[in-house]
Coordinates of C-alpha atoms in Angstrom, one line a residue:
M1166 CA 90.1 79.0 80.6
S1167 CA 93.2 77.7 79.9
P1168 CA 96.4 79.4 78.3
R1169 CA 97.6 80.3 74.0
T1170 CA 100.5 78.8 72.9
R1171 CA 101.7 80.0 69.3
Y1172 CA 105.1 78.3 68.3
V1173 CA 107.0 81.0 65.9
I1174 CA 109.8 79.2 63.5
D1175 CA 111.7 81.9 61.8
G1176 CA 109.1 83.8 61.9
K1177 CA 106.2 82.0 61.1
L1178 CA 104.0 80.3 63.5
T1179 CA 103.8 76.4 63.8
P1180 CA 100.7 74.6 65.2
A1181 CA 101.7 73.5 68.6
P1182 CA 100.3 71.2 70.8
E1183 CA 96.3 71.7 72.2
H1184 CA 97.0 72.1 76.2
V1185 CA 100.2 71.5 75.9
S1186 CA 102.6 72.7 79.3
V1187 CA 104.5 75.6 79.9
A1188 CA 107.7 72.8 80.6
D1189 CA 107.1 71.8 77.2
S1190 CA 106.7 74.9 75.1
L1191 CA 110.2 75.9 77.2
A1192 CA 111.9 72.8 75.5
F1193 CA 110.2 73.2 72.3
A1194 CA 112.1 76.8 72.4
S1195 CA 114.7 76.1 74.4
G1196 CA 115.7 73.1 71.0
D1197 CA 117.1 75.5 68.4
S1198 CA 117.8 79.2 68.4
N1199 CA 115.9 80.3 65.7
R1200 CA 112.7 79.2 67.5
M1201 CA 110.2 81.3 69.6
V1202 CA 107.2 80.0 71.9
L1203 CA 104.5 83.3 72.3
T1204 CA 102.0 81.7 76.0
V1205 CA 99.0 83.9 76.9
F1206 CA 97.1 83.3 80.3
P1207 CA 93.4 84.8 80.2
R1208 CA 93.4 83.5 83.8
P1209 CA 96.5 83.3 85.5
S1210 CA 95.5 80.8 88.0
A1211 CA 97.4 80.0 91.3
D1212 CA 98.2 76.7 90.1
D1213 CA 99.0 78.5 86.9
V1214 CA 101.7 80.9 88.4
E1215 CA 102.9 77.7 90.2
S1216 CA 103.2 75.9 86.7
I1217 CA 105.3 78.9 84.9
A1218 CA 107.4 79.4 88.4
A1219 CA 108.8 75.5 88.9
A1220 CA 109.3 75.5 84.0
W1221 CA 111.3 79.1 84.7
E1222 CA 112.5 78.8 88.0
L1223 CA 111.4 82.0 88.7
H1224 CA 113.2 83.5 91.9
P1225 CA 110.8 84.2 95.0
L1226 CA 111.1 87.4 94.3
L1227 CA 108.8 87.6 91.2
V1228 CA 106.1 84.7 92.0
E1229 CA 105.1 86.7 94.7
D1230 CA 105.2 90.0 91.7
L1231 CA 103.2 87.7 89.5
R1232 CA 100.7 86.5 92.6
N1233 CA 99.4 90.0 93.4
A1234 CA 98.3 92.7 90.5
G1235 CA 97.3 96.3 91.1
Q1236 CA 100.9 97.1 90.8
R1237 CA 101.9 99.8 88.3
P1238 CA 104.1 99.7 85.2
K1239 CA 108.4 98.8 85.9
L1240 CA 110.9 96.1 84.6
E1241 CA 113.2 93.8 86.6
R1242 CA 115.1 91.8 84.9
Y1243 CA 115.9 88.7 87.6
G1244 CA 120.1 86.9 85.2
D1245 CA 118.3 86.0 81.9
V1246 CA 114.4 86.7 82.9
V1247 CA 113.1 90.3 82.3
F1248 CA 109.6 90.8 84.0
L1249 CA 107.5 93.6 83.3
V1250 CA 104.0 95.7 84.9
V1251 CA 101.9 97.1 81.6
R1252 CA 99.2 99.3 82.5
A1253 CA 95.6 99.1 79.1
A1254 CA 93.6 101.1 79.6
R1255 CA 90.1 102.2 77.2
Y1256 CA 88.0 105.6 78.2
L1257 CA 84.3 104.6 78.9
D1258 CA 82.4 107.4 77.7
D1259 CA 78.9 106.6 79.1
I1260 CA 80.4 107.5 82.6
E1261 CA 83.2 109.2 82.1
D1262 CA 85.5 106.5 83.5
V1263 CA 89.8 105.5 82.2
D1264 CA 89.4 101.8 82.7
F1265 CA 92.8 99.7 82.5
A1266 CA 94.0 96.3 82.4
E1267 CA 97.0 95.0 84.3
F1268 CA 99.7 92.8 82.5
H1269 CA 102.2 90.8 83.7
V1270 CA 104.9 89.8 81.2
L1271 CA 107.7 87.4 81.8
M1272 CA 110.0 86.9 78.9
R1273 CA 113.6 85.3 78.1
P1274 CA 115.6 84.6 75.5
N1275 CA 113.5 82.7 72.6
A1276 CA 110.3 82.6 75.0
I1277 CA 107.7 85.2 75.9
T1278 CA 104.7 84.8 78.4
V1279 CA 101.9 87.0 78.8
L1280 CA 99.3 87.3 82.2
C1281 CA 96.1 89.0 82.0
Q1282 CA 95.3 90.4 85.6
D1283 CA 92.1 92.3 84.5
D1284 CA 90.6 89.2 82.1
R1285 CA 90.7 91.8 79.4
W1286 CA 93.7 92.2 76.2
I1287 CA 94.4 95.0 75.0
D1288 CA 91.7 96.4 72.9
G1289 CA 89.2 96.5 76.4
Q1290 CA 86.9 92.9 74.6
E1291 CA 86.8 90.6 77.6
I1292 CA 89.0 87.4 77.6
G1293 CA 86.2 85.1 77.4
R1294 CA 85.2 86.2 74.0
L1295 CA 88.9 85.7 72.4
Y1296 CA 89.0 82.8 70.7
E1297 CA 90.3 79.6 71.8
N1298 CA 93.5 77.5 71.8
S1299 CA 94.2 77.9 67.2
R1300 CA 96.7 76.0 66.5
D1301 CA 98.1 77.4 63.4
T1302 CA 95.9 80.8 63.4
V1303 CA 96.6 84.1 64.4
A1304 CA 93.1 85.1 66.9
H1305 CA 92.0 87.9 66.8
G1306 CA 93.7 88.9 70.2
D1307 CA 97.0 87.9 69.1
F1308 CA 97.0 89.3 66.1
T1309 CA 98.6 92.6 67.4
L1310 CA 101.6 90.9 68.5
L1311 CA 101.8 88.0 65.6
D1312 CA 100.3 90.0 62.0
D1313 CA 104.2 91.0 61.4
A1314 CA 106.3 87.6 60.3
H1315 CA 109.8 89.6 60.0
L1316 CA 109.6 91.7 63.4
L1317 CA 108.9 87.6 64.6
G1318 CA 111.9 86.3 63.6
L1319 CA 113.8 89.1 65.8
G1320 CA 113.3 87.8 68.5
P1321 CA 110.6 88.4 72.2
E1322 CA 112.2 91.0 72.1
A1323 CA 110.6 92.5 68.6
V1324 CA 107.2 90.6 70.3
L1325 CA 107.6 92.9 73.6
Y1326 CA 108.1 96.5 71.6
R1327 CA 104.7 95.1 69.7
L1328 CA 102.8 94.7 72.9
L1329 CA 103.7 97.9 74.1
D1330 CA 103.0 99.8 71.3
A1331 CA 99.6 98.6 71.5
I1332 CA 99.0 100.0 75.1
V1333 CA 100.3 103.4 73.3
D1334 CA 98.6 103.1 70.8
G1335 CA 95.2 102.2 72.9
Y1336 CA 95.8 105.7 75.0
Q1337 CA 95.5 107.7 72.4
P1338 CA 90.9 106.9 72.4
V1339 CA 90.9 107.4 76.3
L1340 CA 93.2 111.4 75.2
R1341 CA 90.0 112.1 72.6
G1342 CA 87.4 111.1 75.3
L1343 CA 89.3 113.4 77.9
G1344 CA 88.9 116.2 75.5
V1345 CA 85.2 115.9 74.9
D1346 CA 84.8 116.1 78.3
Q1347 CA 86.8 118.2 79.2
E1348 CA 85.1 121.0 76.9
Q1349 CA 81.3 120.7 78.4
I1350 CA 83.5 121.3 81.2
E1351 CA 84.7 124.8 80.0
T1352 CA 81.0 125.2 78.4
Q1353 CA 79.2 124.0 82.0
V1354 CA 81.6 126.1 84.0
F1355 CA 81.2 129.1 81.8
S1356 CA 76.9 128.5 82.0
G1357 CA 76.9 128.5 85.7
D1358 CA 76.2 124.7 86.1
S1359 CA 77.1 124.3 89.9
A1360 CA 77.3 120.3 89.0
V1361 CA 79.9 121.0 87.6
T1362 CA 81.7 121.0 90.5
E1363 CA 82.4 117.8 91.1
R1364 CA 82.5 116.8 87.7
I1365 CA 85.5 118.2 87.6
Y1366 CA 87.6 116.2 90.5
R1367 CA 85.7 112.8 88.9
L1368 CA 87.3 114.1 86.2
S1369 CA 90.8 115.4 87.4
Q1370 CA 91.4 111.7 89.2
E1371 CA 90.3 110.1 86.3
V1372 CA 93.8 112.1 84.3
I1373 CA 95.8 111.8 87.5
E1374 CA 95.4 107.5 87.1
L1375 CA 97.1 107.9 83.6
Q1376 CA 99.2 110.3 84.2
H1377 CA 100.4 107.5 86.8
A1378 CA 100.3 104.6 84.1
T1379 CA 102.4 106.4 80.9
T1380 CA 105.7 108.3 83.6
S1381 CA 105.7 105.0 84.8
L1382 CA 105.4 102.8 81.3
Q1383 CA 107.4 106.2 80.4
D1384 CA 110.5 104.3 83.0
V1385 CA 110.2 101.5 81.3
V1386 CA 111.1 101.4 77.7
A1387 CA 113.2 104.4 79.1
S1388 CA 115.6 101.6 81.2
L1389 CA 115.0 99.5 78.4
R1390 CA 116.6 101.5 76.0
G1391 CA 119.5 101.5 78.4
G1392 CA 119.8 97.9 78.3
F1393 CA 120.2 98.0 73.5
E1394 CA 124.6 97.0 74.5
R1395 CA 125.2 95.3 77.6
Y1396 CA 122.1 92.5 75.7
A1397 CA 123.0 92.6 72.2
I1398 CA 119.8 94.2 71.0
Q1399 CA 119.7 94.4 67.4
E1400 CA 118.9 98.3 65.3
S1401 CA 116.2 97.2 63.8
L1402 CA 114.4 96.7 66.9
R1403 CA 116.4 99.8 68.8
A1404 CA 114.0 101.6 65.8
Y1405 CA 111.0 100.1 67.1
L1406 CA 111.0 101.2 70.4
Q1407 CA 112.0 104.3 69.7
D1408 CA 109.1 104.5 68.0
V1409 CA 107.2 103.3 71.1
D1410 CA 108.8 105.9 72.5
D1411 CA 108.5 109.1 70.7
H1412 CA 104.4 107.9 70.7
L1413 CA 104.4 107.4 74.6
T1414 CA 106.1 111.0 75.0
R1415 CA 103.7 112.7 73.1
V1416 CA 101.1 111.0 75.8
T1417 CA 102.8 111.7 78.6
T1418 CA 102.7 115.3 77.3
R1419 CA 98.7 115.4 76.6
V1420 CA 98.2 114.2 79.8
L1421 CA 99.7 117.1 81.7
E1422 CA 97.9 119.0 79.5
L1423 CA 94.9 118.0 80.1
R1424 CA 96.0 118.3 83.9
E1425 CA 96.9 121.8 83.1
A1426 CA 93.8 122.3 81.9
L1427 CA 92.1 121.1 84.6
A1428 CA 93.3 122.6 87.2
Q1429 CA 93.4 126.5 85.6
I1430 CA 89.1 125.0 84.5
L1431 CA 88.6 124.7 88.1
S1432 CA 90.4 127.3 89.2
V1433 CA 88.0 129.1 87.4
N1434 CA 85.2 127.4 88.3
A1435 CA 86.2 128.7 93.0
T1436 CA 86.0 132.3 91.1
L1437 CA 83.1 132.2 89.7
V1438 CA 81.4 130.9 92.7
A1439 CA 83.0 133.0 94.4
Q1440 CA 82.1 135.9 92.8
R1441 CA 78.0 134.7 92.2
Q1442 CA 78.5 134.0 95.8
N1443 CA 79.9 138.0 97.0
E1444 CA 77.0 138.9 94.4
D1445 CA 73.8 136.7 96.0
M1446 CA 75.5 138.3 99.4
K1447 CA 75.4 141.7 97.8
K1448 CA 71.5 141.6 96.7
I1449 CA 71.0 140.0 100.5
S1450 CA 73.1 142.8 102.5
G1451 CA 70.7 145.3 99.9
W1452 CA 68.2 143.4 101.2
A1453 CA 68.5 143.7 104.7
A1454 CA 69.4 147.5 104.4
I1455 CA 66.6 148.3 102.9
L1456 CA 64.4 146.6 105.3
F1457 CA 66.3 147.5 108.5
A1458 CA 64.6 151.3 108.5
P1459 CA 61.4 150.5 108.2
T1460 CA 62.2 148.4 111.4
L1461 CA 63.7 151.0 112.6
I1462 CA 61.2 153.3 112.4
G1463 CA 58.1 151.0 113.6
A1464 CA 60.4 149.5 116.6
I1465 CA 60.8 153.4 117.5
Y1466 CA 57.2 154.2 117.7
G1467 CA 55.7 151.0 119.1
M1468 CA 57.9 151.3 122.3
N1469 CA 54.5 153.0 123.9
F1470 CA 56.1 155.5 126.0
D1471 CA 53.4 158.3 127.1
A1472 CA 55.8 160.8 125.9
M1473 CA 56.8 160.4 122.9
P1474 CA 56.6 163.2 119.5
E1475 CA 53.6 162.8 117.3
L1476 CA 52.3 159.9 119.6
H1477 CA 49.2 160.6 119.0
W1478 CA 49.2 163.6 116.6
R1479 CA 46.5 162.3 113.5
F1480 CA 49.2 162.7 111.0
G1481 CA 52.1 160.8 113.3
Y1482 CA 50.5 156.9 111.3
P1483 CA 50.7 157.8 107.2
L1484 CA 53.5 160.4 108.7
A1485 CA 55.4 157.8 109.7
L1486 CA 54.4 154.8 106.6
A1487 CA 55.0 157.8 104.9
A1488 CA 58.7 157.4 106.2
M1489 CA 59.2 153.7 105.6
V1490 CA 58.5 153.9 102.1
G1491 CA 60.4 156.7 101.3
L1492 CA 64.2 155.1 103.0
A1493 CA 62.8 152.0 101.7
V1494 CA 62.4 153.1 98.1
T1495 CA 65.4 155.9 98.3
L1496 CA 67.6 153.2 99.2
H1497 CA 66.7 150.8 96.6
V1498 CA 67.1 153.5 94.2
I1499 CA 70.6 154.2 95.5
F1500 CA 71.9 150.0 95.6
K1501 CA 70.4 150.1 91.6
R1502 CA 72.7 152.6 90.9
K1503 CA 75.6 150.4 92.6
K1504 CA 74.7 147.4 91.1
W1505 CA 73.9 145.8 94.1
M1506 CA 70.4 145.3 93.0

Protein backbone atom coordinates (compact mmCIF):
# COMPACT_ATOMS: atom_id res chain seq x y z
CA MET A 1 0.00 0.00 0.00
CA SER A 2 1.38 3.41 -0.97
CA PRO A 3 2.34 5.84 1.79
CA ARG A 4 0.01 8.70 2.72
CA THR A 5 1.69 12.12 2.59
CA ARG A 6 0.36 15.37 4.02
CA TYR A 7 1.82 18.84 3.41
CA VAL A 8 1.32 21.51 6.06
CA ILE A 9 1.97 25.26 5.59
CA ASP A 10 1.43 27.60 8.54
CA GLY A 11 -0.58 24.90 10.28
CA LYS A 12 -2.92 24.33 7.34
CA LEU A 13 -3.14 21.29 5.08
CA THR A 14 -2.01 21.84 1.51
CA PRO A 15 -2.60 19.49 -1.44
CA ALA A 16 0.28 17.05 -1.87
CA PRO A 17 1.14 15.41 -5.19
CA GLU A 18 0.01 11.82 -5.51
CA HIS A 19 2.74 9.20 -5.13
CA VAL A 20 5.23 11.85 -4.05
CA SER A 21 8.62 10.38 -3.10
CA VAL A 22 10.18 10.64 0.33
CA ALA A 23 12.99 12.79 -1.04
CA ASP A 24 10.57 15.19 -2.76
CA SER A 25 8.47 15.57 0.38
CA LEU A 26 11.59 16.38 2.41
CA ALA A 27 12.63 18.90 -0.22
CA PHE A 28 9.23 20.59 0.09
CA ALA A 29 9.52 20.76 3.90
CA SER A 30 13.03 22.17 3.71
CA GLY A 31 11.91 24.99 1.40
CA ASP A 32 10.61 27.18 4.23
CA SER A 33 10.54 27.17 8.04
CA ASN A 34 6.72 27.32 8.09
CA ARG A 35 6.39 24.05 6.19
CA MET A 36 6.02 20.52 7.48
CA VAL A 37 5.41 17.12 5.95
CA LEU A 38 3.76 14.11 7.57
CA THR A 39 4.12 10.71 5.91
CA VAL A 40 2.37 7.55 7.08
CA PHE A 41 3.55 4.18 5.77
CA PRO A 42 0.65 1.72 6.25
CA ARG A 43 2.73 -1.38 5.50
CA PRO A 44 6.41 -0.45 5.18
CA SER A 45 8.23 -2.79 2.87
CA ALA A 46 11.98 -3.31 2.60
CA ASP A 47 12.02 -0.91 -0.36
CA ASP A 48 10.15 1.70 1.69
CA VAL A 49 12.75 1.45 4.44
CA GLU A 50 15.55 1.81 1.93
CA SER A 51 13.97 4.91 0.36
CA ILE A 52 13.47 6.46 3.81
CA ALA A 53 17.05 5.65 4.81
CA ALA A 54 18.44 7.22 1.65
CA ALA A 55 16.32 10.38 1.79
CA TRP A 56 16.78 10.94 5.54
CA GLU A 57 20.44 9.83 5.47
CA LEU A 58 19.85 7.57 8.43
CA HIS A 59 22.46 5.88 10.60
CA PRO A 60 22.89 2.16 9.77
CA LEU A 61 21.86 1.16 13.30
CA LEU A 62 18.66 3.15 12.92
CA VAL A 63 17.95 1.51 9.59
CA GLU A 64 18.36 -1.88 11.26
CA ASP A 65 15.79 -0.89 13.90
CA LEU A 66 13.33 0.15 11.20
CA ARG A 67 13.57 -3.30 9.65
CA ASN A 68 12.81 -5.10 12.91
CA ALA A 69 9.42 -5.01 14.60
CA GLY A 70 8.59 -6.41 18.04
CA GLN A 71 10.45 -3.77 20.05
CA ARG A 72 9.56 -2.11 23.32
CA PRO A 73 8.84 1.63 23.38
CA LYS A 74 12.07 3.62 23.27
CA LEU A 75 13.55 6.92 22.14
CA GLU A 76 16.88 7.41 20.41
CA ARG A 77 18.53 10.44 18.83
CA TYR A 78 20.84 10.33 15.83
CA GLY A 79 21.94 13.89 15.17
CA ASP A 80 18.85 15.89 14.28
CA VAL A 81 16.78 12.73 13.78
CA VAL A 82 14.61 11.44 16.64
CA PHE A 83 13.53 7.79 16.49
CA LEU A 84 10.71 6.45 18.64
CA VAL A 85 9.06 3.08 19.05
CA VAL A 86 5.57 3.27 20.56
CA ARG A 87 2.82 0.67 21.01
CA ALA A 88 -0.91 1.26 20.91
CA ALA A 89 -3.28 -1.24 22.54
CA ARG A 90 -6.86 -2.44 22.21
CA TYR A 91 -8.78 -5.01 24.23
CA LEU A 92 -10.47 -7.95 22.52
CA ASP A 93 -13.16 -8.84 25.02
CA ASP A 94 -14.37 -12.01 23.29
CA ILE A 95 -10.99 -13.71 23.75
CA GLU A 96 -9.79 -11.60 26.71
CA ASP A 97 -6.62 -10.53 24.93
CA VAL A 98 -4.71 -7.23 24.73
CA ASP A 99 -3.73 -6.65 21.11
CA PHE A 100 -0.79 -4.32 20.49
CA ALA A 101 0.08 -2.32 17.38
CA GLU A 102 3.65 -1.10 17.00
CA PHE A 103 4.62 2.20 15.41
CA HIS A 104 8.06 3.47 14.43
CA VAL A 105 8.32 7.26 14.29
CA LEU A 106 11.04 9.34 12.64
CA MET A 107 11.15 13.06 13.35
CA ARG A 108 13.39 15.87 12.27
CA PRO A 109 12.85 19.63 11.84
CA ASN A 110 9.81 20.12 9.55
CA ALA A 111 9.24 16.39 8.91
CA ILE A 112 7.73 13.40 10.67
CA THR A 113 7.22 9.87 9.37
CA VAL A 114 5.12 7.13 10.97
CA LEU A 115 5.63 3.48 10.03
CA CYS A 116 2.76 1.14 11.03
CA GLN A 117 4.30 -2.26 11.74
CA ASP A 118 1.13 -4.27 12.41
CA ASP A 119 -1.26 -3.20 9.64
CA ARG A 120 -3.38 -1.24 12.13
CA TRP A 121 -3.87 2.39 13.05
CA ILE A 122 -3.87 3.83 16.58
CA ASP A 123 -7.53 2.99 17.16
CA GLY A 124 -6.98 -0.63 16.12
CA GLN A 125 -8.66 -0.22 12.74
CA GLU A 126 -7.10 -2.19 9.92
CA ILE A 127 -4.93 -0.07 7.66
CA GLY A 128 -6.73 -1.38 4.60
CA ARG A 129 -9.95 0.26 5.80
CA LEU A 130 -8.43 3.71 6.08
CA TYR A 131 -9.01 6.12 3.27
CA GLU A 132 -6.52 6.14 0.46
CA ASN A 133 -4.12 9.03 -0.07
CA SER A 134 -6.15 12.25 -0.16
CA ARG A 135 -4.75 15.45 -1.58
CA ASP A 136 -6.60 18.04 0.44
CA THR A 137 -8.70 16.42 3.17
CA VAL A 138 -8.02 14.86 6.53
CA ALA A 139 -8.70 11.15 6.28
CA HIS A 140 -10.16 9.15 9.15
CA GLY A 141 -6.80 7.81 10.28
CA ASP A 142 -5.11 11.20 10.10
CA PHE A 143 -7.80 13.07 12.02
CA THR A 144 -6.15 12.24 15.32
CA LEU A 145 -2.94 13.96 14.28
CA LEU A 146 -4.07 16.74 11.95
CA ASP A 147 -7.29 18.18 13.30
CA ASP A 148 -5.72 21.03 15.30
CA ALA A 149 -4.34 23.83 13.10
CA HIS A 150 -2.79 25.63 16.06
CA LEU A 151 -0.73 22.62 17.08
CA LEU A 152 0.23 21.86 13.48
CA GLY A 153 1.75 25.32 13.33
CA LEU A 154 4.10 24.32 16.17
CA GLY A 155 5.90 21.73 14.05
CA PRO A 156 6.43 17.97 13.99
CA GLU A 157 6.81 17.81 17.80
CA ALA A 158 3.12 18.72 18.06
CA VAL A 159 2.18 15.83 15.75
CA LEU A 160 4.33 13.50 17.83
CA TYR A 161 2.64 14.61 21.04
CA ARG A 162 -0.79 14.12 19.46
CA LEU A 163 0.28 10.61 18.51
CA LEU A 164 1.43 9.86 22.06
CA ASP A 165 -1.76 11.37 23.48
CA ALA A 166 -3.94 9.21 21.23
CA ILE A 167 -2.01 6.08 22.22
CA VAL A 168 -2.26 6.85 25.95
CA ASP A 169 -5.99 7.61 25.65
CA GLY A 170 -6.39 4.27 23.89
CA TYR A 171 -5.15 2.49 27.01
CA GLN A 172 -8.25 3.56 28.96
CA PRO A 173 -10.72 1.20 27.18
CA VAL A 174 -8.18 -1.58 27.67
CA LEU A 175 -8.07 -0.91 31.41
CA ARG A 176 -11.87 -0.90 31.59
CA GLY A 177 -12.03 -4.27 29.84
CA LEU A 178 -9.39 -5.73 32.14
CA GLY A 179 -11.24 -4.30 35.15
CA VAL A 180 -14.48 -5.99 34.15
CA ASP A 181 -12.68 -9.32 33.72
CA GLN A 182 -11.05 -8.88 37.13
CA GLU A 183 -14.48 -8.49 38.76
CA GLN A 184 -15.77 -11.57 36.95
CA ILE A 185 -12.75 -13.53 38.12
CA GLU A 186 -13.37 -12.53 41.74
CA THR A 187 -16.91 -13.90 41.44
CA GLN A 188 -15.58 -17.14 39.95
CA VAL A 189 -13.01 -17.56 42.72
CA PHE A 190 -15.57 -17.41 45.52
CA SER A 191 -18.04 -19.59 43.63
CA GLY A 192 -15.48 -22.39 43.54
CA ASP A 193 -15.07 -22.55 39.75
CA SER A 194 -12.09 -24.82 39.08
CA ALA A 195 -11.37 -23.18 35.69
CA VAL A 196 -10.65 -19.77 37.20
CA THR A 197 -6.94 -20.43 37.87
CA GLU A 198 -6.09 -20.62 34.18
CA ARG A 199 -8.10 -17.46 33.54
CA ILE A 200 -6.19 -15.62 36.26
CA TYR A 201 -2.86 -16.63 34.74
CA ARG A 202 -3.90 -15.57 31.22
CA LEU A 203 -5.24 -12.21 32.38
CA SER A 204 -2.13 -11.61 34.49
CA GLN A 205 0.01 -12.17 31.40
CA GLU A 206 -1.98 -9.55 29.48
CA VAL A 207 -1.60 -7.07 32.34
CA ILE A 208 2.16 -7.70 32.47
CA GLU A 209 2.49 -7.01 28.73
CA LEU A 210 0.50 -3.81 29.14
CA GLN A 211 2.71 -2.82 32.06
CA HIS A 212 5.81 -3.31 29.92
CA ALA A 213 4.34 -1.06 27.23
CA THR A 214 3.25 1.71 29.62
CA THR A 215 6.38 1.80 31.77
CA SER A 216 8.61 1.86 28.69
CA LEU A 217 6.48 4.67 27.27
CA GLN A 218 7.01 6.57 30.53
CA ASP A 219 10.74 6.41 29.85
CA VAL A 220 10.13 7.79 26.37
CA VAL A 221 8.08 10.71 27.71
CA ALA A 222 10.71 11.37 30.38
CA SER A 223 13.40 11.51 27.68
CA LEU A 224 11.32 13.97 25.67
CA ARG A 225 10.83 16.14 28.74
CA GLY A 226 14.55 15.96 29.45
CA GLY A 227 15.25 17.54 26.07
CA PHE A 228 13.00 20.59 26.56
CA GLU A 229 15.81 23.01 27.35
CA ARG A 230 18.46 21.49 25.13
CA TYR A 231 16.26 21.49 22.05
CA ALA A 232 14.36 24.71 22.87
CA ILE A 233 10.86 23.17 22.88
CA GLN A 234 8.10 25.78 23.04
CA GLU A 235 6.21 26.28 26.28
CA SER A 236 2.86 25.35 24.74
CA LEU A 237 4.27 22.02 23.64
CA ARG A 238 5.78 21.42 27.06
CA ALA A 239 2.35 21.85 28.63
CA TYR A 240 0.88 19.45 26.09
CA LEU A 241 3.47 16.77 26.86
CA GLN A 242 2.92 17.33 30.58
CA ASP A 243 -0.75 16.51 30.01
CA VAL A 244 0.24 13.33 28.19
CA ASP A 245 2.57 12.46 31.07
CA ASP A 246 -0.21 12.98 33.62
CA HIS A 247 -2.57 10.68 31.72
CA LEU A 248 0.17 8.08 31.32
CA THR A 249 0.95 8.20 35.04
CA ARG A 250 -2.68 7.43 35.86
CA VAL A 251 -2.68 4.58 33.35
CA THR A 252 0.54 3.13 34.77
CA THR A 253 -0.82 3.37 38.31
CA ARG A 254 -4.01 1.58 37.31
CA VAL A 255 -2.04 -1.16 35.53
CA LEU A 256 0.05 -1.70 38.67
CA GLU A 257 -3.13 -1.88 40.76
CA LEU A 258 -4.57 -4.48 38.39
CA ARG A 259 -1.43 -6.59 38.56
CA GLU A 260 -1.38 -6.47 42.37
CA ALA A 261 -5.10 -7.25 42.52
CA LEU A 262 -4.68 -10.30 40.27
CA ALA A 263 -1.75 -11.48 42.39
CA GLN A 264 -3.94 -11.21 45.49
CA ILE A 265 -6.81 -13.00 43.75
CA LEU A 266 -4.43 -15.79 42.75
CA SER A 267 -3.25 -16.09 46.37
CA VAL A 268 -6.83 -16.16 47.66
CA ASN A 269 -7.77 -18.77 45.05
CA ALA A 270 -4.81 -20.94 46.08
CA THR A 271 -5.91 -20.67 49.73
CA LEU A 272 -9.50 -21.60 48.89
CA VAL A 273 -8.34 -24.53 46.77
CA ALA A 274 -6.15 -25.74 49.65
CA GLN A 275 -9.10 -25.41 52.05
CA ARG A 276 -11.36 -27.39 49.73
CA GLN A 277 -8.67 -30.05 49.38
CA ASN A 278 -8.33 -30.24 53.17
CA GLU A 279 -12.08 -30.68 53.51
CA ASP A 280 -11.98 -33.43 50.90
CA MET A 281 -9.08 -35.13 52.70
CA LYS A 282 -11.02 -34.98 55.98
CA LYS A 283 -13.98 -36.70 54.35
CA ILE A 284 -11.79 -39.32 52.71
CA SER A 285 -9.95 -39.98 56.00
CA GLY A 286 -13.24 -40.20 57.89
CA TRP A 287 -14.75 -42.73 55.52
CA ALA A 288 -11.49 -44.71 55.54
CA ALA A 289 -11.63 -44.90 59.34
CA ILE A 290 -15.30 -45.91 59.27
CA LEU A 291 -14.60 -48.69 56.80
CA PHE A 292 -11.48 -49.78 58.68
CA ALA A 293 -13.39 -50.94 61.80
CA PRO A 294 -15.61 -53.56 60.10
CA THR A 295 -12.73 -54.54 57.85
CA LEU A 296 -10.59 -55.27 60.93
CA ILE A 297 -13.27 -57.44 62.52
CA GLY A 298 -13.92 -59.28 59.27
CA ALA A 299 -10.18 -59.84 58.76
CA ILE A 300 -9.72 -61.30 62.24
CA TYR A 301 -12.59 -63.75 61.94
CA GLY A 302 -11.65 -64.57 58.38
CA MET A 303 -8.36 -66.17 59.40
CA ASN A 304 -10.12 -69.58 59.94
CA PHE A 305 -8.04 -70.81 62.91
CA ASP A 306 -9.53 -73.89 64.60
CA ALA A 307 -8.97 -72.62 68.12
CA MET A 308 -10.55 -69.16 68.02
CA PRO A 309 -12.96 -67.77 70.64
CA GLU A 310 -16.57 -67.60 69.54
CA LEU A 311 -15.69 -69.30 66.21
CA HIS A 312 -18.37 -71.94 66.67
CA TRP A 313 -20.66 -69.83 68.83
CA ARG A 314 -24.27 -69.53 67.60
CA PHE A 315 -24.38 -65.76 68.16
CA GLY A 316 -20.88 -65.09 66.81
CA TYR A 317 -21.97 -64.07 63.31
CA PRO A 318 -24.75 -61.61 64.26
CA LEU A 319 -22.59 -60.21 67.04
CA ALA A 320 -19.73 -59.58 64.59
CA LEU A 321 -22.14 -57.80 62.22
CA ALA A 322 -23.54 -55.76 65.08
CA ALA A 323 -20.02 -54.78 66.17
CA MET A 324 -19.18 -53.72 62.62
CA VAL A 325 -22.32 -51.58 62.30
CA GLY A 326 -21.96 -50.15 65.80
CA LEU A 327 -18.35 -49.10 65.30
CA ALA A 328 -19.14 -47.56 61.90
CA VAL A 329 -22.09 -45.60 63.27
CA THR A 330 -20.10 -44.43 66.31
CA LEU A 331 -17.23 -43.18 64.17
CA HIS A 332 -19.67 -41.49 61.77
CA VAL A 333 -21.32 -39.63 64.68
CA ILE A 334 -17.94 -38.56 66.05
CA PHE A 335 -16.73 -37.29 62.67
CA LYS A 336 -20.02 -35.48 62.12
CA ARG A 337 -19.62 -33.61 65.37
CA LYS A 338 -16.08 -32.68 64.40
CA LYS A 339 -17.42 -31.51 61.02
CA TRP A 340 -15.26 -33.97 59.12
CA MET A 341 -18.21 -35.42 57.25
